[in-house]
Coordinates of C-alpha atoms in Angstrom, one line a residue:
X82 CA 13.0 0.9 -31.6
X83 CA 15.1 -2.0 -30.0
X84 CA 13.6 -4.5 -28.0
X85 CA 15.6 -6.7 -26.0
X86 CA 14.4 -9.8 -23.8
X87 CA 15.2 -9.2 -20.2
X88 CA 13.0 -12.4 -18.3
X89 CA 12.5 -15.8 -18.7
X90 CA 10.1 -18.1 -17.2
X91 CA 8.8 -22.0 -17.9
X92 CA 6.7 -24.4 -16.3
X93 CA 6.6 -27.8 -18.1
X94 CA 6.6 -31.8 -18.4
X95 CA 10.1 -31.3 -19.5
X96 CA 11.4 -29.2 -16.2
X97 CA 9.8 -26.9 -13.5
X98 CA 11.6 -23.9 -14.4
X99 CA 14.3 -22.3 -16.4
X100 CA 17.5 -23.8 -14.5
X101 CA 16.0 -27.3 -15.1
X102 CA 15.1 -26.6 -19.1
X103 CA 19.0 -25.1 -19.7
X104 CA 19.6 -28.1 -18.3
X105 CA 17.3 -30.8 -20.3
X106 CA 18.2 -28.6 -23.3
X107 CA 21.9 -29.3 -22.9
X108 CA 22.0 -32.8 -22.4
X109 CA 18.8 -33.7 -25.0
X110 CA 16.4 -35.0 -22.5
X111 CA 13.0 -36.5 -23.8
X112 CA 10.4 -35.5 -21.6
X113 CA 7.6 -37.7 -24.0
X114 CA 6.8 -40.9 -22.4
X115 CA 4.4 -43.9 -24.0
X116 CA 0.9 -43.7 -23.4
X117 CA -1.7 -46.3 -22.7
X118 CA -2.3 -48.5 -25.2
X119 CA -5.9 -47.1 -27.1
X120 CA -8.5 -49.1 -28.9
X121 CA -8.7 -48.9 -31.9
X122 CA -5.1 -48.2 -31.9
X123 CA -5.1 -45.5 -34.3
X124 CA -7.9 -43.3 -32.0
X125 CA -4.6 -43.1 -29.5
X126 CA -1.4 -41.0 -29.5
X127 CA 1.8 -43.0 -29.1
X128 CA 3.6 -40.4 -27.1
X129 CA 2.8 -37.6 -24.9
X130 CA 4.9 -35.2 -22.5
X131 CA 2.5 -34.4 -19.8
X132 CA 2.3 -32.0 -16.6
X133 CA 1.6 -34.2 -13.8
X134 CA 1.6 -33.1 -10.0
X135 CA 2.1 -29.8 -10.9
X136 CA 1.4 -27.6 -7.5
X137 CA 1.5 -23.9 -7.7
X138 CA 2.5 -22.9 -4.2
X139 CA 5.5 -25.2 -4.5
X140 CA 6.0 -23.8 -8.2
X141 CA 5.9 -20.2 -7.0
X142 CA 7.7 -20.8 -3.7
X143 CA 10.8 -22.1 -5.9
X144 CA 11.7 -18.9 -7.2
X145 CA 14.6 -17.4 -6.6
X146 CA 14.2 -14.3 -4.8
X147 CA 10.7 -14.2 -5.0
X148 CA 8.9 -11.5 -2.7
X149 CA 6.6 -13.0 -0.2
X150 CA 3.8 -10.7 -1.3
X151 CA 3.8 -11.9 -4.7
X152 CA 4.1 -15.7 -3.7
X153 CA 1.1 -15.0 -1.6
X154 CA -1.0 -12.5 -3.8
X155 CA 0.1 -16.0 -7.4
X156 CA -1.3 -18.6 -4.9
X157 CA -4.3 -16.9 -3.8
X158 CA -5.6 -15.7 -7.1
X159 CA -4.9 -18.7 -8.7
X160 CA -5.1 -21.6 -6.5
X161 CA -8.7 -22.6 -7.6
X162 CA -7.9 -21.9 -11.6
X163 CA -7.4 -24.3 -14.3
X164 CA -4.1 -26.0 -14.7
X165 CA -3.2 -23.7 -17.9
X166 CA -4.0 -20.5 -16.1
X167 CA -2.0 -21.9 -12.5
X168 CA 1.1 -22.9 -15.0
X169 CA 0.6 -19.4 -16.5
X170 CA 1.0 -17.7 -13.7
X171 CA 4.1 -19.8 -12.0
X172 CA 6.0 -19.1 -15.8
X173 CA 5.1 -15.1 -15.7
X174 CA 6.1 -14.9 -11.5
X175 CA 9.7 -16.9 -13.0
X176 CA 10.3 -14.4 -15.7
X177 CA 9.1 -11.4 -13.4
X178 CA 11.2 -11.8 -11.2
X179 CA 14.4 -13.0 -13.6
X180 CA 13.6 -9.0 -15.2
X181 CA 14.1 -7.8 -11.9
X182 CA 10.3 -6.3 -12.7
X183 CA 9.8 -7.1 -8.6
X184 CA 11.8 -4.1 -7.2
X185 CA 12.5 -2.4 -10.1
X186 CA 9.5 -2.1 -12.9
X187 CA 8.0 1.5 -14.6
X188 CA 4.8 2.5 -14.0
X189 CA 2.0 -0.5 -14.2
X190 CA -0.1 1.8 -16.9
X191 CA 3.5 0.9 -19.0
X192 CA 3.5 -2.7 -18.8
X193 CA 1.2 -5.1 -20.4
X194 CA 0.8 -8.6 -21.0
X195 CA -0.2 -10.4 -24.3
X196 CA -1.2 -14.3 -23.5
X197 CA -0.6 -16.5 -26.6
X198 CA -3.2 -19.0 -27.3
X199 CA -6.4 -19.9 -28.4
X200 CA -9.5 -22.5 -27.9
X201 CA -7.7 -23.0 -24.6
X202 CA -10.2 -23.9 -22.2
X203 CA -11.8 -27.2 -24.2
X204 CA -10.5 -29.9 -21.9
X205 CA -11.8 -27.9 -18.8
X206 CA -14.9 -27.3 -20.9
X207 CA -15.2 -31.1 -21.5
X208 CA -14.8 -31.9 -17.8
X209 CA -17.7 -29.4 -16.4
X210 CA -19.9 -30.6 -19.0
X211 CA -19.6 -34.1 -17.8
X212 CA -20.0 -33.3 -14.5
X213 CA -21.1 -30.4 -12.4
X214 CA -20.6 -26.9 -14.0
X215 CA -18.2 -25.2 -11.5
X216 CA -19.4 -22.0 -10.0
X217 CA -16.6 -20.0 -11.9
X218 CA -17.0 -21.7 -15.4
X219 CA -18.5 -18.5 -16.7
X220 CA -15.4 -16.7 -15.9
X221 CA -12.6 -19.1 -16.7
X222 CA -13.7 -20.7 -19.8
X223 CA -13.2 -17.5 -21.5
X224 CA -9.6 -17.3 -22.7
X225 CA -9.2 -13.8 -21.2
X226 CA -9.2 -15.9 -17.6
X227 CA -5.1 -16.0 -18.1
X228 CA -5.3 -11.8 -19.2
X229 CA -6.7 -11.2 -16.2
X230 CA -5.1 -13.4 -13.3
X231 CA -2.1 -12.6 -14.7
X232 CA -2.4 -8.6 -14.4
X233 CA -4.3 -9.3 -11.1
X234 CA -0.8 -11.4 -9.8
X235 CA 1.7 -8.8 -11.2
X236 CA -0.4 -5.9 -11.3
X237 CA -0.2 -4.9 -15.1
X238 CA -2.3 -2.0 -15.4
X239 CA -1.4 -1.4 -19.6
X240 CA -2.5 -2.8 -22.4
X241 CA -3.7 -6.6 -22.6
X242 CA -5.2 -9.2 -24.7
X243 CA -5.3 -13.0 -26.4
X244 CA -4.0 -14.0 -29.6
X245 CA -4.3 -16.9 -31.2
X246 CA -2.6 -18.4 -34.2
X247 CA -2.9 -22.3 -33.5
X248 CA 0.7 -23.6 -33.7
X249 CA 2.0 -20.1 -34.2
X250 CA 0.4 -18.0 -31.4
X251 CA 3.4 -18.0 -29.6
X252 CA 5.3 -16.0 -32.4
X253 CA 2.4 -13.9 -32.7
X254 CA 2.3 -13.1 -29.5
X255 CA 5.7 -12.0 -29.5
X256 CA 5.7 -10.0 -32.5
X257 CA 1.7 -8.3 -31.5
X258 CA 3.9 -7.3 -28.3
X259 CA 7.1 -5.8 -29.8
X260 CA 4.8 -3.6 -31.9
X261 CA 3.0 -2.5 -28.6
X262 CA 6.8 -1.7 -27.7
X263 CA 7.5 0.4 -30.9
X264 CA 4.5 2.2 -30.6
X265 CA 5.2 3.6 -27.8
X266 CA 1.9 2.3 -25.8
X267 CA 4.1 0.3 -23.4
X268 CA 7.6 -0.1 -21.6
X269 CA 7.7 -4.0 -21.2
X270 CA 5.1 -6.5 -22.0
X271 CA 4.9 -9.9 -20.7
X272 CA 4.2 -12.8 -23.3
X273 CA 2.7 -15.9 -22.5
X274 CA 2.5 -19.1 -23.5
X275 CA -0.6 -20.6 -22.3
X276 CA -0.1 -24.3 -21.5
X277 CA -2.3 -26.5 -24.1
X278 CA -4.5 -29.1 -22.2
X279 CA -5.7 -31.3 -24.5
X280 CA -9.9 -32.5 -24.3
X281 CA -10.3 -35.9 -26.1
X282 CA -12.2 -34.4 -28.6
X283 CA -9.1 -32.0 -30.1
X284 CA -6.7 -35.4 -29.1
X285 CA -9.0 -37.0 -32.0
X286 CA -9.1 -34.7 -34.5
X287 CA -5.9 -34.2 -34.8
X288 CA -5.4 -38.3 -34.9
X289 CA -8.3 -38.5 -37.9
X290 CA -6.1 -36.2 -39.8
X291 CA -2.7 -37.9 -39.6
X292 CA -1.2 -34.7 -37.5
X293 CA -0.8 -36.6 -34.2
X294 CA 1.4 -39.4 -34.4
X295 CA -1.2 -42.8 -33.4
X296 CA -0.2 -45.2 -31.3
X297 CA -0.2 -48.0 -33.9
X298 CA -0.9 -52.0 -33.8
X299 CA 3.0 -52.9 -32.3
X300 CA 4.6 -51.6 -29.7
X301 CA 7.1 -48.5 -30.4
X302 CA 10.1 -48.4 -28.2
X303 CA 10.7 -44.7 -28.5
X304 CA 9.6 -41.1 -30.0
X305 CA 11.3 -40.3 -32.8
X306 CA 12.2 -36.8 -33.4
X307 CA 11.3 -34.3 -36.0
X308 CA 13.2 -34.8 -39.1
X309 CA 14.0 -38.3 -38.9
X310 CA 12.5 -40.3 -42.0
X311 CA 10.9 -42.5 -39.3
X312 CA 8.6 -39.7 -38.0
X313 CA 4.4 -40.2 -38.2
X314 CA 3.0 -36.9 -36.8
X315 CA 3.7 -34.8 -33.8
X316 CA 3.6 -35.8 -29.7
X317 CA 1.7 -33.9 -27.5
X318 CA 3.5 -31.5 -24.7
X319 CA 2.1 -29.8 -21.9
X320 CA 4.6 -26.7 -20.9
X321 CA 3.6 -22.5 -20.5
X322 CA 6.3 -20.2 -21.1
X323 CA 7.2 -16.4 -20.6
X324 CA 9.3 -13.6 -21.9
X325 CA 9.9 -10.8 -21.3
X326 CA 10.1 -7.9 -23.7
X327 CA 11.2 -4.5 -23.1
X328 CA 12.6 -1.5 -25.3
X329 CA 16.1 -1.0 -24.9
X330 CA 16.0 2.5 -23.0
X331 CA 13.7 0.9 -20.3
X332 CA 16.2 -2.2 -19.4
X333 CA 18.8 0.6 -19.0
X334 CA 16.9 3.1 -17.1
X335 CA 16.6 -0.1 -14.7
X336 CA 20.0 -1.5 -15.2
X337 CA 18.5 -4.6 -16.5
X338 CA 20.5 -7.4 -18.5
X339 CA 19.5 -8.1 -21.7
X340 CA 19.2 -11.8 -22.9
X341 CA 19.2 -11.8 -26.1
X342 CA 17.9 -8.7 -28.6
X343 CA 14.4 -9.3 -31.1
X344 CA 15.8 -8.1 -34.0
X345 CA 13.1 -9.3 -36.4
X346 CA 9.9 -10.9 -37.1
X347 CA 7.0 -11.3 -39.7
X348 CA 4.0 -13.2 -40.1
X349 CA 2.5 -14.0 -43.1
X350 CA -0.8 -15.6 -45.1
X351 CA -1.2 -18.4 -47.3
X352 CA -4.7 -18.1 -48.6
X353 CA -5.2 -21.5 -47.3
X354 CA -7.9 -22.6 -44.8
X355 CA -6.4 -25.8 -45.0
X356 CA -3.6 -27.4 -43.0
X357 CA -1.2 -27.7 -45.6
X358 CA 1.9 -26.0 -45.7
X359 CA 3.8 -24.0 -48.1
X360 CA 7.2 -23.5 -49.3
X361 CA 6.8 -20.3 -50.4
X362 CA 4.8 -19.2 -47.1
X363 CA 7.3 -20.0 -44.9
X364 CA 10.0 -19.0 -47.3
X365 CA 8.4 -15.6 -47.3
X366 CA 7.9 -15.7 -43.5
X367 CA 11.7 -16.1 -42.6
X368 CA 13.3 -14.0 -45.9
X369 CA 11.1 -11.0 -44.4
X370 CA 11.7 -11.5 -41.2
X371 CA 15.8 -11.3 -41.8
X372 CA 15.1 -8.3 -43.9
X373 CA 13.7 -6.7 -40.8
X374 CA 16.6 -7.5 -38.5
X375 CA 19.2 -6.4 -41.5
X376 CA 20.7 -9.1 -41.9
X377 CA 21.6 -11.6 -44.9
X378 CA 20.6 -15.2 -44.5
X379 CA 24.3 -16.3 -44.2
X380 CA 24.7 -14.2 -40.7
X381 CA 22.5 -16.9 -39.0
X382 CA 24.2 -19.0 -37.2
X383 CA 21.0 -21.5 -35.8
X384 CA 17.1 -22.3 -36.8
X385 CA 15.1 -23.2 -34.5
X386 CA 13.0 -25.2 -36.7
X387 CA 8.8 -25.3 -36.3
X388 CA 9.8 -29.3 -36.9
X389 CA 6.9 -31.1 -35.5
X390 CA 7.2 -34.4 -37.0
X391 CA 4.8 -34.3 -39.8
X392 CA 6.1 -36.1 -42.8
X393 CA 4.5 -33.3 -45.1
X394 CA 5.7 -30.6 -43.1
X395 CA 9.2 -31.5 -42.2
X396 CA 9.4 -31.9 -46.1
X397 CA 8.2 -28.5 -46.9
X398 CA 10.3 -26.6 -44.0
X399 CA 13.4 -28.7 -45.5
X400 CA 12.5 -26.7 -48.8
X401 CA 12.3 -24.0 -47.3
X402 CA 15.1 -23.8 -45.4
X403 CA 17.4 -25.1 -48.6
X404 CA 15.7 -22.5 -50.5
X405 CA 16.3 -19.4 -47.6
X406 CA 19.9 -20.9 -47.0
X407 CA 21.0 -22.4 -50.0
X408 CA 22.4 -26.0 -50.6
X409 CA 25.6 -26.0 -48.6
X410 CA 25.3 -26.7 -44.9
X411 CA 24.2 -23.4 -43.2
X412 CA 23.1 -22.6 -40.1
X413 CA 23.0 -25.5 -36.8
X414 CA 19.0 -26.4 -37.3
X415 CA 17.7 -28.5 -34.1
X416 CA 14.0 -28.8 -33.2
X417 CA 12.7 -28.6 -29.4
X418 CA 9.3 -30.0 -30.1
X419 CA 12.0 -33.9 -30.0
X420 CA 12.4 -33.0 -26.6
X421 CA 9.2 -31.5 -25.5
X422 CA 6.4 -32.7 -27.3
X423 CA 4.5 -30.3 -29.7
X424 CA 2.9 -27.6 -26.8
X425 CA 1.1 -26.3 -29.8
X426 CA -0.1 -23.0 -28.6
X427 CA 2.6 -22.5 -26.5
X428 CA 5.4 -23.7 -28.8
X429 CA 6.9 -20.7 -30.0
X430 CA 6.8 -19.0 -26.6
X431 CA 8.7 -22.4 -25.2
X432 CA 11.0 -21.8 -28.2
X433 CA 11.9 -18.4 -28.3
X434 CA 13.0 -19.5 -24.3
X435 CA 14.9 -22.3 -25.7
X436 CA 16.2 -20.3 -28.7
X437 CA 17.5 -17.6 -25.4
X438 CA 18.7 -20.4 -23.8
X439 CA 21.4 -21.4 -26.7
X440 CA 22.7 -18.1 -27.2
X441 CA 23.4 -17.1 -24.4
X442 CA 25.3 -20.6 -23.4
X443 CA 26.6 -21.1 -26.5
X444 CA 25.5 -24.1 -27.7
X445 CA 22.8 -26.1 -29.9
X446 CA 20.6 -28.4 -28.4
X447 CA 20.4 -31.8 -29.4
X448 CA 17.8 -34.4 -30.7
X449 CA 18.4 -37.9 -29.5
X450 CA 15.7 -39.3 -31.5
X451 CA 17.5 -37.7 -34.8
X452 CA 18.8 -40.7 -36.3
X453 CA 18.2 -41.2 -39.5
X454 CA 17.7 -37.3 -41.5
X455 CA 15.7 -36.6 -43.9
X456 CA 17.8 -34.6 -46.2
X457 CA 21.6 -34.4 -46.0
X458 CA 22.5 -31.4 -46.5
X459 CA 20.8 -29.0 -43.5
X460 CA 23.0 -28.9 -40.9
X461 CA 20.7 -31.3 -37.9
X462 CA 21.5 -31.3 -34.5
X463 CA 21.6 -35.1 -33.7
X464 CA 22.2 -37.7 -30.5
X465 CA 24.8 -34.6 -29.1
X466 CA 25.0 -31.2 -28.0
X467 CA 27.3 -28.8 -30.1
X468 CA 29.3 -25.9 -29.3
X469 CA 28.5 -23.2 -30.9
X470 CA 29.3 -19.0 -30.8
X471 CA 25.0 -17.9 -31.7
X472 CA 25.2 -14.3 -33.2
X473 CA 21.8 -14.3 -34.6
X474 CA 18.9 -17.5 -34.6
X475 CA 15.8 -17.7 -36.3
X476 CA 12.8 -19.6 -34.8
X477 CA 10.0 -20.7 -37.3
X478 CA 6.7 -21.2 -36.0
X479 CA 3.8 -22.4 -38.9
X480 CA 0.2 -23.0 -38.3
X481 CA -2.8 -24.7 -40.2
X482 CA -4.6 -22.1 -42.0
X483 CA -1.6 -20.8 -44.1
X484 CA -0.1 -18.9 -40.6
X485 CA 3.3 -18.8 -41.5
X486 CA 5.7 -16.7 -38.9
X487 CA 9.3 -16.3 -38.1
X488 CA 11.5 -14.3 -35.0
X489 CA 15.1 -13.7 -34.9
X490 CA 16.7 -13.0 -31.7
X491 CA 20.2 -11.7 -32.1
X492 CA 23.2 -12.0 -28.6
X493 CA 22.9 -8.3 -27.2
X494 CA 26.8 -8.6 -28.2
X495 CA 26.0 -8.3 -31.8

């Protein structure tokens, strides 16, 4: 079964749509500003990319070509919704309407939606319990609130449901959709993203553990990016994301354009409840995954790394790339989470649009904040852009709990 990508949709601090992240991609712009200074310094992240102002009838009104029914129908069901489920739902009307799914979609029993995310309601959670308990908590602080404003919007009458994977759910959800594809239980299927709104109690954790990069004692004049041996931990984004997935005989019964194809995936365990990674996990994760799309490692021509700044695990994905690739410079390897903030459950939904993105315009996005590498011989995007003719990309996506999962997306050319 082939399943291409035939929609793509984003909402985020880094643009308001899929023109504007093209563009960001292509010229390497930060969307991570500083944040107030915290005390104690190290209870505060340094960095952040965060959604401000966002308004959904402005957000769904800026579509191109959007039908006044459906502007209408997004703005009513979701106006009163948290800001993951409104951002949600401006990112799936985007990629709706980029498939063409407005005037030209299969019957709504073959379409479903998979929303990638978990524990995604915490920060609204936080804010009713310190104040009054809105009169729809009971219904959005259930996860399945995206699931089913989403199919209400678009009405999606297949199959639907969560998954979560921490920083891998959006790989997960991509690959627990293209084997609702193969099976034959659905024609297209909408992934999601769901934004990740941080509550101060998960923005803690993840500082007493060393993930999040703190804001420190001195003043830091800039993010640095994954990679770079100055790196302390990951920045925060805030962005929701959407692709869609389709089998190949669908986009051409409705003369749809393919973006790019998904050629492979897999998604693999450590037999680790910790957070640390593993070589041979993600090894195993991206080998299989290329095994699935036929190809040999050497056919990739870009990584879209899972890169989130960690000193431990940029050092283990360097392994593991060396050990997939080999020692000579291989494949262009860049890292999106330098220009839009780690958007944790999101990230590998905002990365297989970024990873679209590059092959089809030919090029590898840079990272500004890239300066100094950590290892010399993978083949780092730094302070520029580069030209580049993408046959086949692999994005990595890994996730504490031994998660480990990889996607390779492949130009419809090849």
């Amino acid at each position: 079964m082939t399943v291409v990508v035939t929609g793509l949709g984003l909402v985020g601090a880094v643009a308001p749509d899929v023109a504007g992240f093209d563009d960001a991609l292509r010229c390497g712009r930060v969307a991570l500003t500083a944040c107030p200074a915290p005390v104690p310094p190290d209870l505060g992240p340094a960095f952040a990319a965060r959604l401000t102002g966002f308004d959904l009838e402005r957000a769904v009104a800026s579509v191109p070509d959007v039908p006044a029914e459906l502007r209408d129908l997004a703005v009513r069901t979701a106006r009163r919704s948290p800001l993951p489920v409104r951002a949600a739902t401006a990112a799936a009307v985007q990629a709706w309407v980029d498939a063409g799914l407005y005037d030209r979609a299969p019957a709504a029993e073959r379409i479903g939606v998979v929303v990638a995310g978990n524990n995604l309601t915490e920060s609204y959670s936080e804010a009713a319990h310190a104040g009054r308990v809105p009169t729809r908590y009971a219904l959005h602080h259930y996860d399945t609130d995206h699931v089913g404003t989403l199919s209400r919007v678009l009405g999606v009458r297949g199959e639907g449901c969560t998954v979560g994977g921490a920083s891998a759910s959006g790989n997960l959800g991509l690959v627990t959709a293209a084997r609702m594809l193969a099976d034959g239980a659905l024609d297209v299927c909408l992934v999601v993203g769901a934004l990740a709104e941080l509550s101060s109690s998960q923005r803690r954790g993840f500082l007493l553990i060393g993930a999040m990069a703190a804001a420190g004692a001195g003043p830091v004049e800039r993010p640095v990016s994954p990679f770079d041996r100055g790196r302390r931990g990951f920045h925060a984004g805030e962005a929701a994301a959407c692709v869609v997935l389709e089998t190949a005989e669908s986009s051409t019964a409705r003369s749809a354009t393919p973006v790019v194809r998904l050629a492979g995936h897999a998604v693999v365990l450590d037999g680790n409840h910790l957070p640390d990674p593993s070589v041979a996990g993600e090894v195993r994760a991206m080998r299989l995954a290329l095994d699935r799309a036929g190809i040999a490692p050497a056919r990739v021509d870009y990584v879209n790394a899972h890169g989130t700044g960690s000193p431990v695990g940029d050092d283990v994905e360097v392994a593991a790339l060396r050990e997939v690739f080999g020692d000579e410079p291989g494949p262009h390897v860049n890292a999106t989470k330098g220009l839009t903030g780690h958007c944790l459950t999101s990230a590998g939904v905002v990365e297989a649009v970024a990873t679209a993105l590059q092959v089809r315009g030919g090029y590898v996005h840079p990272n500004p904040g890239l300066t100094d590498p950590v290892d010399p011989v993978c083949r780092f995007t730094g302070a520029r852009a580069r030209r580049a003719g993408l046959g086949f990309a692999l994005s990595a996506g890994f996730a504490f709990g031994g998660l480990n999962t990889a996607v390779v997306f492949a130009h419809p050319d090849t």
